Amino acid sequence: MFCPECGKEVKAGAKFCSQCGTKLVGIQEENKFRQSQEKEQPTKAIVVEGIGLLLFVYLLIVNSTTNRDVNAQIFLEESGPGVFLAGLVFIVISYFMFRKYKKKSNLYGIGYGAYIISCIASILFVVILGMSVLTAIPVFFMG
């Protein structure tokens, strides 16, 4: 550990810096708190989001083979929208998991990046849902 004031290395557990006399007790506790927060990430939310992203990647792979494979094209027509919505639902669920975690402590590193991805996907989900509702309204009234 180093003194935040003068930068001299101090022994772990020291209450004051031997060089400049700066009080170190509160700083040690703050450093321990930061280290525990940086290590702890919202693992469950990252896994849920990973499942959603895997569904999207799977659709991209199937979509890239549609020109070559008739079965892939049939799969996309029948199951593609369902798989896409399932992926979005997983990512939206992870968004709410990240929000809950974020209220308790800060997000760092991969947790923060995953939170941003889930925010973007949640907006995409709302836009797609809104477009689906808007396109269904005229069909519903016209019979």
PDB file of C-alpha atoms in Angstrom:
ATOM      1  CA  MET A   1       0.000   0.000   0.000  1.00  0.00           C
ATOM      2  CA  PHE A   2       1.136   3.545  -0.717  1.00  0.00           C
ATOM      3  CA  CYS A   3       0.423   6.848   0.976  1.00  0.00           C
ATOM      4  CA  PRO A   4      -2.043   8.869  -1.115  1.00  0.00           C
ATOM      5  CA  GLU A   5      -0.377  12.124  -0.060  1.00  0.00           C
ATOM      6  CA  CYS A   6       3.349  11.540  -0.601  1.00  0.00           C
ATOM      7  CA  GLY A   7       3.405   8.180  -2.425  1.00  0.00           C
ATOM      8  CA  LYS A   8       5.731   6.430   0.042  1.00  0.00           C
ATOM      9  CA  GLU A   9       5.139   2.699   0.536  1.00  0.00           C
ATOM     10  CA  VAL A  10       3.655   2.000   3.969  1.00  0.00           C
ATOM     11  CA  LYS A  11       3.154  -1.247   5.852  1.00  0.00           C
ATOM     12  CA  ALA A  12      -0.260  -2.923   5.650  1.00  0.00           C
ATOM     13  CA  GLY A  13      -2.252  -2.012   8.753  1.00  0.00           C
ATOM     14  CA  ALA A  14      -0.359   1.237   9.412  1.00  0.00           C
ATOM     15  CA  LYS A  15      -2.559   4.032  10.754  1.00  0.00           C
ATOM     16  CA  PHE A  16      -0.308   6.916   9.671  1.00  0.00           C
ATOM     17  CA  CYS A  17       2.292   7.455   6.943  1.00  0.00           C
ATOM     18  CA  SER A  18       5.838   7.357   8.404  1.00  0.00           C
ATOM     19  CA  GLN A  19       7.002  10.000   5.874  1.00  0.00           C
ATOM     20  CA  CYS A  20       4.335  12.728   5.986  1.00  0.00           C
ATOM     21  CA  GLY A  21       2.002  11.667   8.840  1.00  0.00           C
ATOM     22  CA  THR A  22      -1.168  11.360   6.710  1.00  0.00           C
ATOM     23  CA  LYS A  23      -3.937   9.357   8.401  1.00  0.00           C
ATOM     24  CA  LEU A  24      -4.368   6.049   6.554  1.00  0.00           C
ATOM     25  CA  VAL A  25      -7.150   4.261   8.481  1.00  0.00           C
ATOM     26  CA  GLY A  26     -10.103   5.561   6.444  1.00  0.00           C
ATOM     27  CA  ILE A  27      -8.177   5.144   3.197  1.00  0.00           C
ATOM     28  CA  GLN A  28      -7.504   1.451   3.874  1.00  0.00           C
ATOM     29  CA  GLU A  29     -11.199   0.779   4.443  1.00  0.00           C
ATOM     30  CA  GLU A  30     -12.131   2.666   1.281  1.00  0.00           C
ATOM     31  CA  ASN A  31      -9.548   0.696  -0.746  1.00  0.00           C
ATOM     32  CA  LYS A  32     -10.915  -2.611   0.599  1.00  0.00           C
ATOM     33  CA  PHE A  33     -14.475  -1.531  -0.289  1.00  0.00           C
ATOM     34  CA  ARG A  34     -13.432  -0.596  -3.852  1.00  0.00           C
ATOM     35  CA  GLN A  35     -11.551  -3.854  -4.345  1.00  0.00           C
ATOM     36  CA  SER A  36     -14.543  -5.899  -3.203  1.00  0.00           C
ATOM     37  CA  GLN A  37     -16.828  -3.995  -5.587  1.00  0.00           C
ATOM     38  CA  GLU A  38     -14.465  -4.419  -8.532  1.00  0.00           C
ATOM     39  CA  LYS A  39     -14.254  -8.174  -7.990  1.00  0.00           C
ATOM     40  CA  GLU A  40     -17.987  -8.660  -7.582  1.00  0.00           C
ATOM     41  CA  GLN A  41     -19.871  -8.544 -10.873  1.00  0.00           C
ATOM     42  CA  PRO A  42     -23.502  -9.359 -11.663  1.00  0.00           C
ATOM     43  CA  THR A  43     -22.695 -12.838 -12.967  1.00  0.00           C
ATOM     44  CA  LYS A  44     -26.284 -14.048 -13.340  1.00  0.00           C
ATOM     45  CA  ALA A  45     -27.217 -11.031 -15.446  1.00  0.00           C
ATOM     46  CA  ILE A  46     -24.157 -11.528 -17.646  1.00  0.00           C
ATOM     47  CA  VAL A  47     -25.095 -15.195 -18.186  1.00  0.00           C
ATOM     48  CA  VAL A  48     -28.712 -14.314 -19.061  1.00  0.00           C
ATOM     49  CA  GLU A  49     -27.512 -11.672 -21.489  1.00  0.00           C
ATOM     50  CA  GLY A  50     -25.037 -14.162 -22.951  1.00  0.00           C
ATOM     51  CA  ILE A  51     -27.897 -16.561 -23.713  1.00  0.00           C
ATOM     52  CA  GLY A  52     -29.727 -13.784 -25.552  1.00  0.00           C
ATOM     53  CA  LEU A  53     -26.628 -12.881 -27.528  1.00  0.00           C
ATOM     54  CA  LEU A  54     -26.054 -16.549 -28.420  1.00  0.00           C
ATOM     55  CA  LEU A  55     -29.572 -16.687 -29.863  1.00  0.00           C
ATOM     56  CA  PHE A  56     -28.771 -13.659 -32.029  1.00  0.00           C
ATOM     57  CA  VAL A  57     -25.482 -15.170 -33.189  1.00  0.00           C
ATOM     58  CA  TYR A  58     -27.293 -18.420 -33.987  1.00  0.00           C
ATOM     59  CA  LEU A  59     -29.778 -16.493 -36.151  1.00  0.00           C
ATOM     60  CA  LEU A  60     -26.925 -14.717 -37.934  1.00  0.00           C
ATOM     61  CA  ILE A  61     -25.252 -18.034 -38.720  1.00  0.00           C
ATOM     62  CA  VAL A  62     -28.492 -19.584 -39.979  1.00  0.00           C
ATOM     63  CA  ASN A  63     -29.220 -16.435 -41.973  1.00  0.00           C
ATOM     64  CA  SER A  64     -25.798 -16.565 -43.631  1.00  0.00           C
ATOM     65  CA  THR A  65     -26.525 -20.108 -44.872  1.00  0.00           C
ATOM     66  CA  THR A  66     -29.990 -19.364 -46.311  1.00  0.00           C
ATOM     67  CA  ASN A  67     -28.617 -18.842 -49.816  1.00  0.00           C
ATOM     68  CA  ARG A  68     -27.102 -22.329 -49.757  1.00  0.00           C
ATOM     69  CA  ASP A  69     -29.564 -24.355 -47.708  1.00  0.00           C
ATOM     70  CA  VAL A  70     -33.324 -24.673 -48.227  1.00  0.00           C
ATOM     71  CA  ASN A  71     -33.816 -26.111 -44.729  1.00  0.00           C
ATOM     72  CA  ALA A  72     -32.195 -23.042 -43.171  1.00  0.00           C
ATOM     73  CA  GLN A  73     -34.509 -20.795 -45.167  1.00  0.00           C
ATOM     74  CA  ILE A  74     -37.547 -22.766 -43.989  1.00  0.00           C
ATOM     75  CA  PHE A  75     -36.300 -22.575 -40.399  1.00  0.00           C
ATOM     76  CA  LEU A  76     -35.893 -18.801 -40.629  1.00  0.00           C
ATOM     77  CA  GLU A  77     -39.389 -18.336 -42.016  1.00  0.00           C
ATOM     78  CA  GLU A  78     -41.002 -20.545 -39.371  1.00  0.00           C
ATOM     79  CA  SER A  79     -38.901 -20.030 -36.241  1.00  0.00           C
ATOM     80  CA  GLY A  80     -36.715 -16.985 -36.891  1.00  0.00           C
ATOM     81  CA  PRO A  81     -39.016 -14.359 -35.362  1.00  0.00           C
ATOM     82  CA  GLY A  82     -39.573 -16.505 -32.266  1.00  0.00           C
ATOM     83  CA  VAL A  83     -35.861 -17.057 -31.718  1.00  0.00           C
ATOM     84  CA  PHE A  84     -35.232 -13.337 -32.274  1.00  0.00           C
ATOM     85  CA  LEU A  85     -37.871 -12.334 -29.719  1.00  0.00           C
ATOM     86  CA  ALA A  86     -36.566 -14.932 -27.244  1.00  0.00           C
ATOM     87  CA  GLY A  87     -33.096 -13.398 -27.553  1.00  0.00           C
ATOM     88  CA  LEU A  88     -34.505  -9.925 -26.976  1.00  0.00           C
ATOM     89  CA  VAL A  89     -36.488 -11.127 -23.946  1.00  0.00           C
ATOM     90  CA  PHE A  90     -33.341 -12.619 -22.377  1.00  0.00           C
ATOM     91  CA  ILE A  91     -31.472  -9.367 -22.890  1.00  0.00           C
ATOM     92  CA  VAL A  92     -34.335  -7.253 -21.517  1.00  0.00           C
ATOM     93  CA  ILE A  93     -34.477  -9.488 -18.432  1.00  0.00           C
ATOM     94  CA  SER A  94     -30.729  -8.993 -17.989  1.00  0.00           C
ATOM     95  CA  TYR A  95     -31.298  -5.217 -18.227  1.00  0.00           C
ATOM     96  CA  PHE A  96     -33.586  -5.315 -15.185  1.00  0.00           C
ATOM     97  CA  MET A  97     -31.118  -7.560 -13.359  1.00  0.00           C
ATOM     98  CA  PHE A  98     -28.335  -5.043 -14.055  1.00  0.00           C
ATOM     99  CA  ARG A  99     -30.516  -2.160 -12.869  1.00  0.00           C
ATOM    100  CA  LYS A 100     -31.220  -3.953  -9.599  1.00  0.00           C
ATOM    101  CA  TYR A 101     -27.508  -4.661  -9.125  1.00  0.00           C
ATOM    102  CA  LYS A 102     -26.551  -1.098 -10.065  1.00  0.00           C
ATOM    103  CA  LYS A 103     -28.697   0.309  -7.244  1.00  0.00           C
ATOM    104  CA  LYS A 104     -26.599  -1.611  -4.690  1.00  0.00           C
ATOM    105  CA  SER A 105     -23.118  -1.040  -6.121  1.00  0.00           C
ATOM    106  CA  ASN A 106     -21.252   0.272  -9.128  1.00  0.00           C
ATOM    107  CA  LEU A 107     -20.659  -1.672 -12.324  1.00  0.00           C
ATOM    108  CA  TYR A 108     -17.112  -2.046 -13.596  1.00  0.00           C
ATOM    109  CA  GLY A 109     -15.479  -3.560 -16.649  1.00  0.00           C
ATOM    110  CA  ILE A 110     -17.440  -6.317 -18.316  1.00  0.00           C
ATOM    111  CA  GLY A 111     -20.451  -5.679 -16.086  1.00  0.00           C
ATOM    112  CA  TYR A 112     -20.717  -2.095 -17.299  1.00  0.00           C
ATOM    113  CA  GLY A 113     -20.257  -3.114 -20.946  1.00  0.00           C
ATOM    114  CA  ALA A 114     -22.941  -5.770 -20.621  1.00  0.00           C
ATOM    115  CA  TYR A 115     -25.253  -3.212 -19.004  1.00  0.00           C
ATOM    116  CA  ILE A 116     -24.860  -0.892 -22.003  1.00  0.00           C
ATOM    117  CA  ILE A 117     -25.614  -3.759 -24.412  1.00  0.00           C
ATOM    118  CA  SER A 118     -28.739  -4.649 -22.452  1.00  0.00           C
ATOM    119  CA  CYS A 119     -29.869  -0.984 -22.517  1.00  0.00           C
ATOM    120  CA  ILE A 120     -29.521  -0.831 -26.307  1.00  0.00           C
ATOM    121  CA  ALA A 121     -31.302  -4.164 -26.734  1.00  0.00           C
ATOM    122  CA  SER A 122     -34.135  -3.028 -24.440  1.00  0.00           C
ATOM    123  CA  ILE A 123     -34.676   0.044 -26.595  1.00  0.00           C
ATOM    124  CA  LEU A 124     -34.642  -2.177 -29.687  1.00  0.00           C
ATOM    125  CA  PHE A 125     -37.209  -4.471 -28.030  1.00  0.00           C
ATOM    126  CA  VAL A 126     -39.560  -1.555 -27.340  1.00  0.00           C
ATOM    127  CA  VAL A 127     -39.199  -0.257 -30.916  1.00  0.00           C
ATOM    128  CA  ILE A 128     -39.892  -3.679 -32.446  1.00  0.00           C
ATOM    129  CA  LEU A 129     -42.831  -4.257 -30.112  1.00  0.00           C
ATOM    130  CA  GLY A 130     -44.235  -0.833 -31.003  1.00  0.00           C
ATOM    131  CA  MET A 131     -43.843  -1.478 -34.725  1.00  0.00           C
ATOM    132  CA  SER A 132     -45.558  -4.859 -34.347  1.00  0.00           C
ATOM    133  CA  VAL A 133     -48.507  -3.280 -32.556  1.00  0.00           C
ATOM    134  CA  LEU A 134     -48.786  -0.485 -35.097  1.00  0.00           C
ATOM    135  CA  THR A 135     -48.771  -2.879 -38.039  1.00  0.00           C
ATOM    136  CA  ALA A 136     -51.326  -5.149 -36.335  1.00  0.00           C
ATOM    137  CA  ILE A 137     -53.876  -2.369 -35.679  1.00  0.00           C
ATOM    138  CA  PRO A 138     -54.926  -1.812 -39.325  1.00  0.00           C
ATOM    139  CA  VAL A 139     -55.167  -5.573 -39.927  1.00  0.00           C
ATOM    140  CA  PHE A 140     -57.351  -5.952 -36.815  1.00  0.00           C
ATOM    141  CA  PHE A 141     -59.799  -3.227 -37.869  1.00  0.00           C
ATOM    142  CA  MET A 142     -59.929  -4.143 -41.558  1.00  0.00           C
ATOM    143  CA  GLY A 143     -60.774  -7.706 -40.810  1.00  0.00           C
TER     144      GLY A 143
END
